[in-house]
PDB file of C-alpha atoms in Angstrom:
ATOM      1  CA  MET A   1      66.496  90.678 108.960  1.00 55.00           C
ATOM      2  CA  GLY A   2      68.379  91.489 112.140  1.00 62.00           C
ATOM      3  CA  GLU A   3      71.303  93.810 111.512  1.00 75.00           C
ATOM      4  CA  SER A   4      71.323  93.300 107.761  1.00 83.00           C
ATOM      5  CA  ILE A   5      70.227  96.755 106.607  1.00 93.00           C
ATOM      6  CA  VAL A   6      73.495  98.585 107.149  1.00 96.00           C
ATOM      7  CA  LEU A   7      73.260 102.296 106.440  1.00 98.00           C
ATOM      8  CA  ASP A   8      75.812 104.326 104.550  1.00 98.00           C
ATOM      9  CA  PRO A   9      76.162 108.100 105.017  1.00 99.00           C
ATOM     10  CA  LEU A  10      73.812 108.840 102.098  1.00 98.00           C
ATOM     11  CA  ASP A  11      71.135 106.606 103.634  1.00 98.00           C
ATOM     12  CA  VAL A  12      71.396 108.450 106.949  1.00 98.00           C
ATOM     13  CA  TRP A  13      71.362 111.842 105.205  1.00 98.00           C
ATOM     14  CA  ARG A  14      68.194 110.863 103.314  1.00 97.00           C
ATOM     15  CA  LEU A  15      66.517 109.506 106.452  1.00 98.00           C
ATOM     16  CA  GLU A  16      67.379 112.668 108.384  1.00 97.00           C
ATOM     17  CA  LYS A  17      65.869 114.838 105.643  1.00 97.00           C
ATOM     18  CA  GLY A  18      62.827 112.613 105.079  1.00 97.00           C
ATOM     19  CA  LEU A  19      62.015 112.201 108.771  1.00 97.00           C
ATOM     20  CA  ASP A  20      63.068 115.751 109.709  1.00 97.00           C
ATOM     21  CA  THR A  21      65.444 114.621 112.438  1.00 97.00           C
ATOM     22  CA  GLY A  22      69.154 114.369 113.106  1.00 96.00           C
ATOM     23  CA  PHE A  23      71.379 111.368 113.698  1.00 98.00           C
ATOM     24  CA  ALA A  24      70.583 111.404 117.436  1.00 97.00           C
ATOM     25  CA  GLY A  25      66.870 111.240 116.609  1.00 97.00           C
ATOM     26  CA  LEU A  26      67.444 108.296 114.281  1.00 98.00           C
ATOM     27  CA  MET A  27      69.464 106.530 116.989  1.00 97.00           C
ATOM     28  CA  GLU A  28      66.651 107.021 119.507  1.00 97.00           C
ATOM     29  CA  ARG A  29      63.980 105.417 117.350  1.00 96.00           C
ATOM     30  CA  PHE A  30      65.176 103.591 114.260  1.00 97.00           C
ATOM     31  CA  VAL A  31      68.918 102.957 114.173  1.00 97.00           C
ATOM     32  CA  GLU A  32      71.455 100.988 116.197  1.00 96.00           C
ATOM     33  CA  LEU A  33      75.192 100.406 115.896  1.00 97.00           C
ATOM     34  CA  HIS A  34      76.858  97.055 115.224  1.00 95.00           C
ATOM     35  CA  PRO A  35      80.317  96.011 114.078  1.00 93.00           C
ATOM     36  CA  VAL A  36      80.649  95.017 110.431  1.00 92.00           C
ATOM     37  CA  ASP A  37      84.046  93.524 109.628  1.00 89.00           C
ATOM     38  CA  GLY A  38      85.494  95.281 112.679  1.00 87.00           C
ATOM     39  CA  ILE A  39      83.971  98.689 111.902  1.00 94.00           C
ATOM     40  CA  LEU A  40      81.086 100.103 113.911  1.00 95.00           C
ATOM     41  CA  LEU A  41      78.288 101.052 111.499  1.00 97.00           C
ATOM     42  CA  PRO A  42      74.641 102.033 111.854  1.00 98.00           C
ATOM     43  CA  ASN A  43      71.869  99.719 110.739  1.00 97.00           C
ATOM     44  CA  LEU A  44      68.095  99.830 110.909  1.00 96.00           C
ATOM     45  CA  ARG A  45      66.810  98.547 114.246  1.00 95.00           C
ATOM     46  CA  MET A  46      64.268  95.812 113.601  1.00 94.00           C
ATOM     47  CA  GLU A  47      61.184  95.468 115.786  1.00 92.00           C
ATOM     48  CA  GLY A  48      59.827  92.518 117.724  1.00 88.00           C
ATOM     49  CA  GLU A  49      60.537  88.812 117.516  1.00 89.00           C
ATOM     50  CA  ALA A  50      59.799  88.823 113.800  1.00 87.00           C
ATOM     51  CA  GLU A  51      62.500  91.495 113.398  1.00 90.00           C
ATOM     52  CA  LYS A  52      60.224  93.639 111.240  1.00 90.00           C
ATOM     53  CA  CYS A  53      61.500  96.793 109.587  1.00 93.00           C
ATOM     54  CA  PRO A  54      60.297  99.814 111.594  1.00 93.00           C
ATOM     55  CA  PHE A  55      59.152 101.467 108.359  1.00 95.00           C
ATOM     56  CA  LEU A  56      56.743  98.766 107.167  1.00 92.00           C
ATOM     57  CA  ASN A  57      53.138  99.903 107.494  1.00 92.00           C
ATOM     58  CA  GLU A  58      50.052  97.758 108.171  1.00 89.00           C
ATOM     59  CA  GLU A  59      49.876  96.749 104.501  1.00 90.00           C
ATOM     60  CA  LYS A  60      53.528  95.630 104.745  1.00 86.00           C
ATOM     61  CA  ARG A  61      54.508  98.436 102.392  1.00 91.00           C
ATOM     62  CA  CYS A  62      57.455 100.767 102.864  1.00 93.00           C
ATOM     63  CA  ALA A  63      56.348 103.983 104.554  1.00 95.00           C
ATOM     64  CA  ILE A  64      59.579 105.736 103.512  1.00 96.00           C
ATOM     65  CA  HIS A  65      59.767 104.469  99.941  1.00 93.00           C
ATOM     66  CA  ALA A  66      60.832 107.856  98.531  1.00 94.00           C
ATOM     67  CA  PHE A  67      63.897 107.977 100.798  1.00 96.00           C
ATOM     68  CA  ARG A  68      64.460 104.298 101.595  1.00 95.00           C
ATOM     69  CA  PRO A  69      68.042 103.084 102.215  1.00 96.00           C
ATOM     70  CA  GLY A  70      70.259 101.976  99.351  1.00 94.00           C
ATOM     71  CA  LEU A  71      70.156  98.319 100.396  1.00 92.00           C
ATOM     72  CA  CYS A  72      66.356  98.381 100.177  1.00 92.00           C
ATOM     73  CA  ARG A  73      66.544 100.063  96.764  1.00 92.00           C
ATOM     74  CA  LEU A  74      68.987  97.420  95.602  1.00 92.00           C
ATOM     75  CA  PHE A  75      66.990  94.321  96.611  1.00 89.00           C
ATOM     76  CA  PRO A  76      66.824  91.714  95.043  1.00 84.00           C
ATOM     77  CA  LEU A  77      70.001  92.851  93.335  1.00 88.00           C
ATOM     78  CA  GLY A  78      73.376  92.560  94.986  1.00 88.00           C
ATOM     79  CA  ARG A  79      76.852  93.889  94.270  1.00 94.00           C
ATOM     80  CA  ILE A  80      80.116  92.038  93.772  1.00 93.00           C
ATOM     81  CA  TYR A  81      83.197  94.155  94.427  1.00 95.00           C
ATOM     82  CA  GLU A  82      86.346  93.139  92.583  1.00 94.00           C
ATOM     83  CA  ASN A  83      89.317  94.730  90.840  1.00 91.00           C
ATOM     84  CA  GLY A  84      88.540  98.249  92.058  1.00 91.00           C
ATOM     85  CA  SER A  85      84.987  98.198  90.747  1.00 92.00           C
ATOM     86  CA  PHE A  86      81.683  96.447  91.285  1.00 94.00           C
ATOM     87  CA  ARG A  87      78.979  94.845  89.239  1.00 92.00           C
ATOM     88  CA  TYR A  88      75.388  94.017  89.948  1.00 90.00           C
ATOM     89  CA  PHE A  89      73.867  90.572  90.112  1.00 88.00           C
ATOM     90  CA  ILE A  90      70.330  89.376  90.730  1.00 86.00           C
ATOM     91  CA  GLN A  91      69.513  87.069  93.608  1.00 81.00           C
ATOM     92  CA  GLN A  92      67.183  84.817  91.615  1.00 68.00           C
ATOM     93  CA  GLN A  93      65.428  83.096  94.515  1.00 67.00           C
ATOM     94  CA  GLU A  94      64.915  86.194  96.676  1.00 61.00           C
ATOM     95  CA  CYS A  95      62.030  87.749  94.757  1.00 60.00           C
ATOM     96  CA  PRO A  96      58.967  85.499  94.348  1.00 60.00           C
ATOM     97  CA  VAL A  97      57.131  87.934  92.035  1.00 59.00           C
ATOM     98  CA  GLN A  98      56.218  86.417  88.669  1.00 61.00           C
ATOM     99  CA  PRO A  99      56.522  87.043  85.829  1.00 59.00           C
ATOM    100  CA  LYS A 100      59.925  88.628  86.028  1.00 64.00           C
ATOM    101  CA  THR A 101      60.550  91.471  83.625  1.00 74.00           C
ATOM    102  CA  LYS A 102      63.705  93.258  82.577  1.00 79.00           C
ATOM    103  CA  VAL A 103      64.219  96.579  84.320  1.00 79.00           C
ATOM    104  CA  LYS A 104      67.182  98.901  83.873  1.00 83.00           C
ATOM    105  CA  ILE A 105      69.284  99.240  87.003  1.00 83.00           C
ATOM    106  CA  SER A 106      68.913 103.023  86.966  1.00 83.00           C
ATOM    107  CA  LYS A 107      65.126 102.674  86.995  1.00 82.00           C
ATOM    108  CA  TRP A 108      65.186  99.920  89.629  1.00 85.00           C
ATOM    109  CA  LEU A 109      67.391 101.886  92.029  1.00 86.00           C
ATOM    110  CA  ASP A 110      65.352 105.044  91.409  1.00 85.00           C
ATOM    111  CA  ILE A 111      68.341 107.272  92.125  1.00 88.00           C
ATOM    112  CA  GLY A 112      69.088 110.423  90.191  1.00 84.00           C
ATOM    113  CA  GLN A 113      72.717 110.886  89.187  1.00 88.00           C
ATOM    114  CA  LEU A 114      73.376 107.134  89.012  1.00 91.00           C
ATOM    115  CA  ALA A 115      77.029 107.532  87.969  1.00 93.00           C
ATOM    116  CA  GLN A 116      77.677 109.864  90.910  1.00 96.00           C
ATOM    117  CA  TYR A 117      75.866 107.465  93.251  1.00 95.00           C
ATOM    118  CA  GLU A 118      77.895 104.494  92.018  1.00 96.00           C
ATOM    119  CA  THR A 119      81.114 106.483  92.521  1.00 97.00           C
ATOM    120  CA  PHE A 120      79.986 107.204  96.085  1.00 97.00           C
ATOM    121  CA  VAL A 121      79.139 103.529  96.705  1.00 97.00           C
ATOM    122  CA  LEU A 122      82.579 102.439  95.522  1.00 98.00           C
ATOM    123  CA  GLN A 123      84.391 105.167  97.474  1.00 98.00           C
ATOM    124  CA  TRP A 124      82.511 104.262 100.661  1.00 98.00           C
ATOM    125  CA  HIS A 125      83.193 100.551 100.185  1.00 97.00           C
ATOM    126  CA  ASN A 126      86.887 101.225  99.602  1.00 97.00           C
ATOM    127  CA  LEU A 127      87.124 103.513 102.636  1.00 97.00           C
ATOM    128  CA  LEU A 128      85.595 100.846 104.866  1.00 97.00           C
ATOM    129  CA  GLU A 129      88.050  98.301 103.450  1.00 95.00           C
ATOM    130  CA  GLU A 130      90.995 100.665 104.066  1.00 94.00           C
ATOM    131  CA  THR A 131      89.825 101.505 107.586  1.00 94.00           C
ATOM    132  CA  GLY A 132      89.293  97.851 108.466  1.00 92.00           C
ATOM    133  CA  ALA A 133      92.693  96.905 107.049  1.00 91.00           C
ATOM    134  CA  MET A 134      94.349  99.707 109.026  1.00 90.00           C
ATOM    135  CA  ALA A 135      92.704  98.616 112.262  1.00 88.00           C
ATOM    136  CA  GLU A 136      93.633  94.987 111.658  1.00 88.00           C
ATOM    137  CA  ALA A 137      97.234  95.744 110.686  1.00 86.00           C
ATOM    138  CA  GLN A 138      97.886  97.966 113.701  1.00 83.00           C
ATOM    139  CA  LYS A 139      96.367  95.486 116.183  1.00 86.00           C
ATOM    140  CA  ASP A 140      95.778  98.379 118.563  1.00 88.00           C
ATOM    141  CA  GLU A 141      92.394  98.348 120.323  1.00 92.00           C
ATOM    142  CA  GLN A 142      92.540 102.046 121.169  1.00 92.00           C
ATOM    143  CA  LEU A 143      93.329 102.956 117.561  1.00 90.00           C
ATOM    144  CA  THR A 144      90.448 100.778 116.360  1.00 91.00           C
ATOM    145  CA  ARG A 145      88.073 102.515 118.790  1.00 93.00           C
ATOM    146  CA  ASP A 146      89.368 105.929 117.709  1.00 93.00           C
ATOM    147  CA  LEU A 147      88.929 105.085 114.016  1.00 94.00           C
ATOM    148  CA  ASN A 148      85.371 103.896 114.678  1.00 95.00           C
ATOM    149  CA  VAL A 149      84.514 107.041 116.621  1.00 95.00           C
ATOM    150  CA  TYR A 150      86.058 109.288 113.984  1.00 95.00           C
ATOM    151  CA  LEU A 151      84.253 107.489 111.159  1.00 97.00           C
ATOM    152  CA  LEU A 152      80.899 107.743 112.946  1.00 98.00           C
ATOM    153  CA  GLU A 153      81.399 111.383 113.886  1.00 97.00           C
ATOM    154  CA  SER A 154      82.689 112.486 110.483  1.00 97.00           C
ATOM    155  CA  PHE A 155      80.284 110.672 108.199  1.00 98.00           C
ATOM    156  CA  TYR A 156      77.138 110.210 110.297  1.00 98.00           C
ATOM    157  CA  GLN A 157      76.908 112.480 113.344  1.00 97.00           C
ATOM    158  CA  LYS A 158      78.337 115.691 111.876  1.00 97.00           C
ATOM    159  CA  PRO A 159      75.428 117.321 110.030  1.00 96.00           C
ATOM    160  CA  TYR A 160      75.678 117.875 106.302  1.00 95.00           C
ATOM    161  CA  ASP A 161      74.875 121.482 105.418  1.00 92.00           C
ATOM    162  CA  GLY A 162      72.726 122.688 102.527  1.00 88.00           C
ATOM    163  CA  ARG A 163      75.400 122.022  99.907  1.00 92.00           C
ATOM    164  CA  ASP A 164      75.403 118.975  97.642  1.00 95.00           C
ATOM    165  CA  PHE A 165      75.752 115.753  99.662  1.00 97.00           C
ATOM    166  CA  TYR A 166      78.355 114.249  97.337  1.00 97.00           C
ATOM    167  CA  VAL A 167      80.611 117.330  97.545  1.00 97.00           C
ATOM    168  CA  GLN A 168      80.544 117.219 101.344  1.00 98.00           C
ATOM    169  CA  PHE A 169      81.103 113.469 101.389  1.00 98.00           C
ATOM    170  CA  GLU A 170      84.132 113.892  99.125  1.00 98.00           C
ATOM    171  CA  GLU A 171      85.608 116.511 101.495  1.00 98.00           C
ATOM    172  CA  ARG A 172      85.183 114.209 104.485  1.00 98.00           C
ATOM    173  CA  LEU A 173      86.510 111.262 102.511  1.00 98.00           C
ATOM    174  CA  GLN A 174      89.704 113.095 101.548  1.00 97.00           C
ATOM    175  CA  TYR A 175      90.322 114.099 105.151  1.00 96.00           C
ATOM    176  CA  MET A 176      89.773 110.523 106.373  1.00 96.00           C
ATOM    177  CA  ARG A 177      92.121 109.159 103.717  1.00 95.00           C
ATOM    178  CA  LYS A 178      94.824 111.643 104.795  1.00 94.00           C
ATOM    179  CA  LEU A 179      94.355 110.479 108.374  1.00 92.00           C
ATOM    180  CA  LEU A 180      94.668 106.813 107.358  1.00 91.00           C
ATOM    181  CA  LYS A 181      97.796 107.616 105.361  1.00 90.00           C
ATOM    182  CA  ILE A 182      99.402 109.353 108.351  1.00 88.00           C
ATOM    183  CA  LEU A 183      98.478 106.479 110.667  1.00 83.00           C
ATOM    184  CA  GLY A 184      99.826 103.927 108.202  1.00 76.00           C
ATOM    185  CA  ARG A 185     103.367 105.277 108.315  1.00 60.00           C
TER     186      ARG A 185
END
């Protein structure tokens, strides 16, 4: 699995709440940083040579199922992003369970406020695309480092208060977009 379970801000927020820790606590035990398309992002740190998820218990079941990351919720589905939107697809060979039954995406993902979640997913994807494009276009290593630091600090390290996650994410998103617009001039 390696670095494949990349965490978005909602994943980190849920993990912090579920494990009663902050981002620093997650970094100490469960999370590491790796570049994804030129942007430094957190992912679950796998354990041992088998690269086992740190949250699998002895029965190989998810110990954090109620607040598992979005990528884990999604599997064996995937997303294709195109034309300012995305759609789901099923990775047919990834799930050996038989017989396969039809399940609504909302039930499979087990996320309340699915429309709001999907808006968040698209906004986050687009922001990462914009940030990566900005870093690539500027070809300035210091700017790329600064963008990475700002992204990590704003969306992961800075604690979310007791207000709705999506409202706070939107505030941070708007500020980051303003910053990218200024830098793009």
